[in-house]
PDB file of C-alpha atoms in Angstrom:
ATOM      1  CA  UNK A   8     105.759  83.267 203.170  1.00 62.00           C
ATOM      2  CA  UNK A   9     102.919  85.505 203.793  1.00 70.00           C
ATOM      3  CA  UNK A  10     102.698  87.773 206.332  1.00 91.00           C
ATOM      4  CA  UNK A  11      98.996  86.698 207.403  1.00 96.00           C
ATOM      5  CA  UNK A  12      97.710  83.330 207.007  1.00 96.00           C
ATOM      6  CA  UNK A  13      94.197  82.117 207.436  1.00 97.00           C
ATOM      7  CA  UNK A  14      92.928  78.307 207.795  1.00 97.00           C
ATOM      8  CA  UNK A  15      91.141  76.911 206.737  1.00 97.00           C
ATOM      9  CA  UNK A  16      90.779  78.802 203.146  1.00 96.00           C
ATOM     10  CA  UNK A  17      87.109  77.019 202.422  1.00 97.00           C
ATOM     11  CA  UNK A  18      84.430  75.880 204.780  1.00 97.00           C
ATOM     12  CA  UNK A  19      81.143  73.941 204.266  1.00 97.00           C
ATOM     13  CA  UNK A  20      79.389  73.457 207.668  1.00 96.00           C
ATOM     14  CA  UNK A  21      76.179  72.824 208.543  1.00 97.00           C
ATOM     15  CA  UNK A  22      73.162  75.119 210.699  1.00 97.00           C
ATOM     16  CA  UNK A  23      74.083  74.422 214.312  1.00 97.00           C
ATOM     17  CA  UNK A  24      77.965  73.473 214.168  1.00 97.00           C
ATOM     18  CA  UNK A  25      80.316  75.201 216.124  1.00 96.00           C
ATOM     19  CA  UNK A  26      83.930  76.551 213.721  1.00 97.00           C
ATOM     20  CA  UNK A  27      86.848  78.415 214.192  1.00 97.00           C
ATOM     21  CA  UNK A  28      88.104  80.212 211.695  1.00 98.00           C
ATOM     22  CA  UNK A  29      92.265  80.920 212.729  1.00 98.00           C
ATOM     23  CA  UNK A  30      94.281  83.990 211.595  1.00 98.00           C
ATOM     24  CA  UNK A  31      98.619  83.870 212.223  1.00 97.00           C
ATOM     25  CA  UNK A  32     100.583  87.083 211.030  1.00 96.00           C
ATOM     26  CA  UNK A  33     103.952  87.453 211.141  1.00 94.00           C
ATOM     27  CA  UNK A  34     104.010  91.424 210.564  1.00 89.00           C
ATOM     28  CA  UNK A  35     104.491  91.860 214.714  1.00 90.00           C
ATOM     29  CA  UNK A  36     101.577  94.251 214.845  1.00 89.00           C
ATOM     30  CA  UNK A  37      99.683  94.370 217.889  1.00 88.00           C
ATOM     31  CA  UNK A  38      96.425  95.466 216.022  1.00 89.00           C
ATOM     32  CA  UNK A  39      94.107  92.105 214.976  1.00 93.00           C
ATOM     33  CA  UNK A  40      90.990  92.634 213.025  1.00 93.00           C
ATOM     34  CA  UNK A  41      88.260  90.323 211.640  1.00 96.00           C
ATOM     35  CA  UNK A  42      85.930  91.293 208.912  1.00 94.00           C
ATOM     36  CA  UNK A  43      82.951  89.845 207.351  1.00 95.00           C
ATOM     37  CA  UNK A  44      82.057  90.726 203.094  1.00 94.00           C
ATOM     38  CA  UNK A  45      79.050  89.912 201.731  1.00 90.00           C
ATOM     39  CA  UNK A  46      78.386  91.023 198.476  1.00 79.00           C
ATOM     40  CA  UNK A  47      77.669  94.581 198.192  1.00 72.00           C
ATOM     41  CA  UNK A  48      77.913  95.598 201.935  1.00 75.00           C
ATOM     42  CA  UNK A  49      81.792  95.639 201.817  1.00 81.00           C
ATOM     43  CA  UNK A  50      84.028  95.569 204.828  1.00 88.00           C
ATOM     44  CA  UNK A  51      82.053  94.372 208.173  1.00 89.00           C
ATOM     45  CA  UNK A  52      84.255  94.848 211.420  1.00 89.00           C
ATOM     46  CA  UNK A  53      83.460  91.576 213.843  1.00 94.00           C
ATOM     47  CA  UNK A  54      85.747  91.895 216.312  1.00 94.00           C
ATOM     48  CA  UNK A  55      89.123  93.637 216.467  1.00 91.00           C
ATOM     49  CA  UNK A  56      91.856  93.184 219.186  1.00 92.00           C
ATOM     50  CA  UNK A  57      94.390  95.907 220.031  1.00 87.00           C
ATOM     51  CA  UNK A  58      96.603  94.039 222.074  1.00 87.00           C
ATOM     52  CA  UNK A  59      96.752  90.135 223.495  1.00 89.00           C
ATOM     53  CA  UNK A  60      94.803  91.629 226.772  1.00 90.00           C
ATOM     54  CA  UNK A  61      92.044  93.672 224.499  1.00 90.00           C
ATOM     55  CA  UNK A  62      89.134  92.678 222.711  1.00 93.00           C
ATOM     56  CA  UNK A  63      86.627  94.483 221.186  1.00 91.00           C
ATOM     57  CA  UNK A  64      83.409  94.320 219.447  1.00 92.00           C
ATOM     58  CA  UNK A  65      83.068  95.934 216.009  1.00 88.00           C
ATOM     59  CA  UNK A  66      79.479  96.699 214.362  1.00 85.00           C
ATOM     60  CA  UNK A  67      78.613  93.018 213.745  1.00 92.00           C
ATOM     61  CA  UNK A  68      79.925  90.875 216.759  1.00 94.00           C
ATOM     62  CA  UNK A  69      76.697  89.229 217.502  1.00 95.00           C
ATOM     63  CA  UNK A  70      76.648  85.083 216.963  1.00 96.00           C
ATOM     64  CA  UNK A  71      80.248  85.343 217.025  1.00 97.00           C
ATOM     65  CA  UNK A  72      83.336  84.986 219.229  1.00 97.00           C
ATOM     66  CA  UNK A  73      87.108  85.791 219.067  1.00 97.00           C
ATOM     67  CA  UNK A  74      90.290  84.780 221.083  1.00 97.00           C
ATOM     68  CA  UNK A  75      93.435  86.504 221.226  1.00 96.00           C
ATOM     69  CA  UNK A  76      95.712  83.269 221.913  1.00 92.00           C
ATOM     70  CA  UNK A  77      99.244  85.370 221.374  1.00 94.00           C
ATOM     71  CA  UNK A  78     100.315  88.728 219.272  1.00 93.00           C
ATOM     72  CA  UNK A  79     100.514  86.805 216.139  1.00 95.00           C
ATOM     73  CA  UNK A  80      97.028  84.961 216.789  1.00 97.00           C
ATOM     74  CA  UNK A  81      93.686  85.718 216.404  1.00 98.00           C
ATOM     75  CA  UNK A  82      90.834  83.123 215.873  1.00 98.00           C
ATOM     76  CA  UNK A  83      87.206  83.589 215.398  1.00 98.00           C
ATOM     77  CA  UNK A  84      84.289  81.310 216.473  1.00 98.00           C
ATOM     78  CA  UNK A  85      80.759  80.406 215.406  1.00 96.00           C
ATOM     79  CA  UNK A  86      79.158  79.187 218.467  1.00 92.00           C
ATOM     80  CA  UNK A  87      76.607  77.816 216.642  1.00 96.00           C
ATOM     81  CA  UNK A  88      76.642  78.347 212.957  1.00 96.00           C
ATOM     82  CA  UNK A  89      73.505  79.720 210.691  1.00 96.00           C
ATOM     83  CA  UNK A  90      72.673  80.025 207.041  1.00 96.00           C
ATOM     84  CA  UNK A  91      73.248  84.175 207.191  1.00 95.00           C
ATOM     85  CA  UNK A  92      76.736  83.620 208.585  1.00 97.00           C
ATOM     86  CA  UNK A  93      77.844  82.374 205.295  1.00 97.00           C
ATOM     87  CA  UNK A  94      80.341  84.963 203.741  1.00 96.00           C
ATOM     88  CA  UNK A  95      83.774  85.568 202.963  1.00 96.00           C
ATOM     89  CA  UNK A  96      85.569  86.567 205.935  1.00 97.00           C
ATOM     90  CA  UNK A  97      88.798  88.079 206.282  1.00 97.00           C
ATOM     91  CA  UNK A  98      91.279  88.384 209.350  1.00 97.00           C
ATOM     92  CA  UNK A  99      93.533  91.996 209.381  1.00 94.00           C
ATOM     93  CA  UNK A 100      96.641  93.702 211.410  1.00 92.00           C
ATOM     94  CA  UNK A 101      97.850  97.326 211.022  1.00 86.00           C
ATOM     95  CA  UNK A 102     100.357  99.019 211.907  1.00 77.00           C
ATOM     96  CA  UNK A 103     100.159 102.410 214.262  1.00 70.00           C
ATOM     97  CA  UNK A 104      99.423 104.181 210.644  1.00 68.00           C
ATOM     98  CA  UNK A 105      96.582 102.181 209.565  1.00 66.00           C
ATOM     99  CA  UNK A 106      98.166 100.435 206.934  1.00 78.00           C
ATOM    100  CA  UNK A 107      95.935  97.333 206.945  1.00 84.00           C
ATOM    101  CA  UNK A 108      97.312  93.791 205.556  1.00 90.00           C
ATOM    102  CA  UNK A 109      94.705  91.350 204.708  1.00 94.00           C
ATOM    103  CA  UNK A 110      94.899  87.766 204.888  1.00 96.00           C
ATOM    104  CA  UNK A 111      93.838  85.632 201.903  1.00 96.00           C
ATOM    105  CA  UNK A 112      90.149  85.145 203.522  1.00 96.00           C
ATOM    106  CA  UNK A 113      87.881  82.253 204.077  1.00 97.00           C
ATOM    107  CA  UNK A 114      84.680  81.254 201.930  1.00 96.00           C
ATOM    108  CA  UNK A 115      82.405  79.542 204.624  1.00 97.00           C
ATOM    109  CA  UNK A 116      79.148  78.358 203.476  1.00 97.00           C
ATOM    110  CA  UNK A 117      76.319  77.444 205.858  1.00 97.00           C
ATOM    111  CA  UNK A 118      73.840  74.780 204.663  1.00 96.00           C
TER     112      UNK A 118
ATOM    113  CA  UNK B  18      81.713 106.264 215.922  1.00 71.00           C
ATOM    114  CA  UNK B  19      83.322 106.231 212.381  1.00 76.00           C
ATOM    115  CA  UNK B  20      81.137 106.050 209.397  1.00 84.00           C
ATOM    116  CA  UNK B  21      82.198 106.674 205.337  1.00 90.00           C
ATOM    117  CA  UNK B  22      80.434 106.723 201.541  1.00 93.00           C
ATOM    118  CA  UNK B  23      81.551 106.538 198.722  1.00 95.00           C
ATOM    119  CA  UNK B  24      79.873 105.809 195.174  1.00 95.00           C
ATOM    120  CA  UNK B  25      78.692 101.731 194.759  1.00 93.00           C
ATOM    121  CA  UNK B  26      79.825 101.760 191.116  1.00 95.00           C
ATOM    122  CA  UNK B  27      81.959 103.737 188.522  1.00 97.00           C
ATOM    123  CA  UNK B  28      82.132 102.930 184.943  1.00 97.00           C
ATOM    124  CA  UNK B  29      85.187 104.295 182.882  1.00 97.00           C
ATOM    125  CA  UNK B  30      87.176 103.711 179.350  1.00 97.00           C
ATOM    126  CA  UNK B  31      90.494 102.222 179.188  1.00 97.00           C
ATOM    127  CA  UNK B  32      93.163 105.039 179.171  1.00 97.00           C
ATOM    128  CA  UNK B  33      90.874 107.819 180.649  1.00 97.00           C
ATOM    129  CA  UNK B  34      90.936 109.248 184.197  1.00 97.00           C
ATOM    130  CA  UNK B  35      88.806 108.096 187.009  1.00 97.00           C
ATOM    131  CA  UNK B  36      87.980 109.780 190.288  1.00 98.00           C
ATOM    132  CA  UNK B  37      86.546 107.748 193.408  1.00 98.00           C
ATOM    133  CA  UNK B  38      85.499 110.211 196.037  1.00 97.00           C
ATOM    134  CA  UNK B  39      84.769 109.389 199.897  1.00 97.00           C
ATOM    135  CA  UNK B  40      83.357 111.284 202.762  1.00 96.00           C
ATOM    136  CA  UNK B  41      83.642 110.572 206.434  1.00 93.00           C
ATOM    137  CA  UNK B  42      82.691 111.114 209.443  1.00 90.00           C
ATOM    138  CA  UNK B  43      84.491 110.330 212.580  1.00 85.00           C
ATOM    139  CA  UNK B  44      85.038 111.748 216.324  1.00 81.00           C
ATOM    140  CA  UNK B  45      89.022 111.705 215.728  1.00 82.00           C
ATOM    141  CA  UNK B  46      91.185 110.892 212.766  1.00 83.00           C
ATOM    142  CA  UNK B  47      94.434 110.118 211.835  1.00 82.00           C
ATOM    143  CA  UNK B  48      94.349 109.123 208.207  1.00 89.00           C
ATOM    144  CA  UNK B  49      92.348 107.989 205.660  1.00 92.00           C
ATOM    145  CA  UNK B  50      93.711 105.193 203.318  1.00 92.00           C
ATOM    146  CA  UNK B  51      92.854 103.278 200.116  1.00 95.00           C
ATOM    147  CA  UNK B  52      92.536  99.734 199.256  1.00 95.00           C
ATOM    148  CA  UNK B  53      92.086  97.790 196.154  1.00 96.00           C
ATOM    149  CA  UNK B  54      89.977  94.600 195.949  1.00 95.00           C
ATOM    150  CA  UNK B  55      89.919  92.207 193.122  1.00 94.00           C
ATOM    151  CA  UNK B  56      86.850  89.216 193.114  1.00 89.00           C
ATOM    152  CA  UNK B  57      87.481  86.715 194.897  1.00 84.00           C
ATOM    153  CA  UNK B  58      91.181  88.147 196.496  1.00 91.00           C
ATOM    154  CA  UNK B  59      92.069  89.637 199.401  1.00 94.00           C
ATOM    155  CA  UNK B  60      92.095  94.018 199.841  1.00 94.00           C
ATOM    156  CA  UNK B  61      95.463  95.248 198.739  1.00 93.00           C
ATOM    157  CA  UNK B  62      96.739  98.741 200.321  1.00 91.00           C
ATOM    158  CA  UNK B  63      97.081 101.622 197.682  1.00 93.00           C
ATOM    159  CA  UNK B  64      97.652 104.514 199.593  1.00 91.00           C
ATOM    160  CA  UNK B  65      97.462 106.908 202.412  1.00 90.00           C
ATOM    161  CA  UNK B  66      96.919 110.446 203.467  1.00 92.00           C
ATOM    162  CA  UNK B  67      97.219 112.009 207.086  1.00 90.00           C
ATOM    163  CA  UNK B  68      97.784 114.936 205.862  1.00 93.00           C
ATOM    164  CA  UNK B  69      95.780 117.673 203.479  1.00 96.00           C
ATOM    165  CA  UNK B  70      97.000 117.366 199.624  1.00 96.00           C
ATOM    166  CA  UNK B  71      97.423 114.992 197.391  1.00 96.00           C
ATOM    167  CA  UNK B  72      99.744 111.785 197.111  1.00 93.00           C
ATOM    168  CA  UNK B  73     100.902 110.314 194.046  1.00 93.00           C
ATOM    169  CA  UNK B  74     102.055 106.968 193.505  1.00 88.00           C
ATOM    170  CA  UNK B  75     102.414 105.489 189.958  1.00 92.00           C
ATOM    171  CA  UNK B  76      98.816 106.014 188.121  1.00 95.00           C
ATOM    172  CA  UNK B  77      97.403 106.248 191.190  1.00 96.00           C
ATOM    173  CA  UNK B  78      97.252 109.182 193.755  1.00 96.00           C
ATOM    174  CA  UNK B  79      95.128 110.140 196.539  1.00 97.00           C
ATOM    175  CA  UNK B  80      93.959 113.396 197.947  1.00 97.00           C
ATOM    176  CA  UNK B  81      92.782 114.460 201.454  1.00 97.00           C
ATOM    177  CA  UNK B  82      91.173 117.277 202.348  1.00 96.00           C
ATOM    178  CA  UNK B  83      90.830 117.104 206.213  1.00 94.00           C
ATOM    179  CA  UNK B  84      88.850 120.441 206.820  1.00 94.00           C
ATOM    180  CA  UNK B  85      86.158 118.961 204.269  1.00 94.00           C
ATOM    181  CA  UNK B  86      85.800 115.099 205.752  1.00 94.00           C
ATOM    182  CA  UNK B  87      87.048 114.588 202.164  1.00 95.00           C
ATOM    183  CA  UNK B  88      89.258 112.178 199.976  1.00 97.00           C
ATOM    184  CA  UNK B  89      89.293 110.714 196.648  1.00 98.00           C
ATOM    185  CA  UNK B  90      91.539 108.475 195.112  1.00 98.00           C
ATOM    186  CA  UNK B  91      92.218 109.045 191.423  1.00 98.00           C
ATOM    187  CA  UNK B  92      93.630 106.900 188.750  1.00 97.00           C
ATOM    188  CA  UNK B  93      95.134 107.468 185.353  1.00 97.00           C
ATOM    189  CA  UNK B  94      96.142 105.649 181.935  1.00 97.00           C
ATOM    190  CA  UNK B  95      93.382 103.294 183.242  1.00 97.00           C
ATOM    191  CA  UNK B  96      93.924  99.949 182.333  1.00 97.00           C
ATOM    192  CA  UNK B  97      91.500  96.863 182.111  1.00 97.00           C
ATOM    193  CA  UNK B  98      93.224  95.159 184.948  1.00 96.00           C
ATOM    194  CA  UNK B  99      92.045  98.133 187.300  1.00 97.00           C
ATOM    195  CA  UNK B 100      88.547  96.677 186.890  1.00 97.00           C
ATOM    196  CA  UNK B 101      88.099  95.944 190.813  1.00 97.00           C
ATOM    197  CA  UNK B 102      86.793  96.884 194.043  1.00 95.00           C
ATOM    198  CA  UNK B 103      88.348 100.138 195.867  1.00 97.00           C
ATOM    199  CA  UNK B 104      87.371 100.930 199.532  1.00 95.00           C
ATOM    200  CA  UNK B 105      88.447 103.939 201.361  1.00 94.00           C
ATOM    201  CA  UNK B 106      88.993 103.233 205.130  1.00 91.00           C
ATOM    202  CA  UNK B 107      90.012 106.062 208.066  1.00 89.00           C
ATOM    203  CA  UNK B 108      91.830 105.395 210.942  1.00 83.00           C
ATOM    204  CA  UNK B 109      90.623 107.020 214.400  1.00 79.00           C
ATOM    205  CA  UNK B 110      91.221 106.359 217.774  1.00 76.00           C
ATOM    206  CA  UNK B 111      89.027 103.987 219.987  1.00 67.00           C
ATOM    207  CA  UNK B 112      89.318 104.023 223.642  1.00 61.00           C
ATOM    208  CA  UNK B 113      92.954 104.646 223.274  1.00 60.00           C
ATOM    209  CA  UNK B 114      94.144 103.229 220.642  1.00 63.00           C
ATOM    210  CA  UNK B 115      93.652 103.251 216.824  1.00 69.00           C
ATOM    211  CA  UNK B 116      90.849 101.420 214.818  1.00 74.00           C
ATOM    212  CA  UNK B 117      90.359 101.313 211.309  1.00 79.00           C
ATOM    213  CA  UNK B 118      87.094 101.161 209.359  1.00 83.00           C
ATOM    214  CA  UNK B 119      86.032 100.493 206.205  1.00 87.00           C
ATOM    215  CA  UNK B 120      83.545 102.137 203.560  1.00 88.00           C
ATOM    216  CA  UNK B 121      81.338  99.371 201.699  1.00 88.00           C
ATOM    217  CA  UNK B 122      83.916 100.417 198.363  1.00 92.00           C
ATOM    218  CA  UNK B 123      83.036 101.334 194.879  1.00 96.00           C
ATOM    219  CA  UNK B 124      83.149  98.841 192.226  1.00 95.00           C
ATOM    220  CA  UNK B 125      85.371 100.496 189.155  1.00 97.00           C
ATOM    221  CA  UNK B 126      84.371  98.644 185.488  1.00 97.00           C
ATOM    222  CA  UNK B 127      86.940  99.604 183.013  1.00 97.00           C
ATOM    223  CA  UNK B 128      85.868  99.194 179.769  1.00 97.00           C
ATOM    224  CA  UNK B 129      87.258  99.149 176.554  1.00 95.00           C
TER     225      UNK B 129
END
């Protein structure tokens, strides 16, 4: 199984809907991260969570919204989805060394 | 804050020796590490340095030079299938604990 699962894997939604994107790991880390990657801007940090009781906004956290349901759970919301917002996102824990492990990442597409 | 560059795009022949280099700049650090991204799949760890010097695994090692805001990550015997993304990302603390950021990666074309 893998260690970090993300549903659903591809998304077509249109201007003005509200999706979650959901993120499981089974790694035990406490650290939770979700990125955005569009082409040629790599890696965009949304949100990241240290702990179940921590949240945190990264560089790009605006239009978007995160809950920490449990340690192995991390889900990420469009309020209100726009065309800009479509992107490949990905969904992240590390360990206390950094040693990131990525989840397969979504493909959402916003007509 | 944390912030990192390294070069958009490297070109290189099967079986020579590539070098991706990365600077960064961050109020605290505790490592810098290495990631490889193929389209369309998820980043894959490669490597990681907290420490000054270099790290070899397989064709692929990594060096760190802490004094210098410095890394690169170099590979040998280069082989088509390296063709990918590669993104170096530090690790610093934040408010306590330990966040880890990404550069926007270099895309490596190996040709033959």
């Amino acid at each position: 199984d893998a260690d970090v699962t993300q549903t659903p894997r591809n998304r077509i939604t249109k201007t003005g809907k509200r999706i979650m994107l959901e993120c499981s790991q089974t790694k035990g880390h406490d650290r939770m991260y979700w990125y955005r990657q569009d082409p040629g801007l790599g890696l965009r940090l949304i949100y990241y969570s240290f702990d179940v009781k921590d949240i945190n906004k990264g560089e790009i956290s605006d239009g978007y919204s995160v809950s920490r349901q449990a340690q192995a759970k991390f889900s990420l919301s469009l309020e209100s989805a726009i065309p800009n917002q479509t992107a490949l996102y990905f969904c992240a824990t590390s360990d206390r060394t950094g040693y990131a492990y990525f989840g397969p990442g979504t493909r959402l597409t916003v007509t | 804050g944390q912030s990192l560059e390294q070069p958009s795009e490297v070109t290189a022949v099967e079986g020579a020796i590539v070098q991706i280099n990365c600077t960064y700049q961050t109020s605290g650090f505790y490592g810098l590490s290495w990631y490889q991204q193929h389209d369309g799949g998820a980043p894959t760890f490669l490597s990681y340095n907290a420490l000054d010097g270099l790290e070899e695994t397989g064709r692929f090692s990594s060096f760190l030079s802490r004094s210098d805001s410095y890394g690169y990550l170099l590979l040998q015997e280069l082989q088509m299938k390296d063709s990918a993304s590669y993104f170096c990302a530090v690790s610093g603390p934040s408010g306590g604990y330990q966040k880890v950021t990404f550069g926007t990666g270099t895309k490596l074309q190996v040709i033959p």
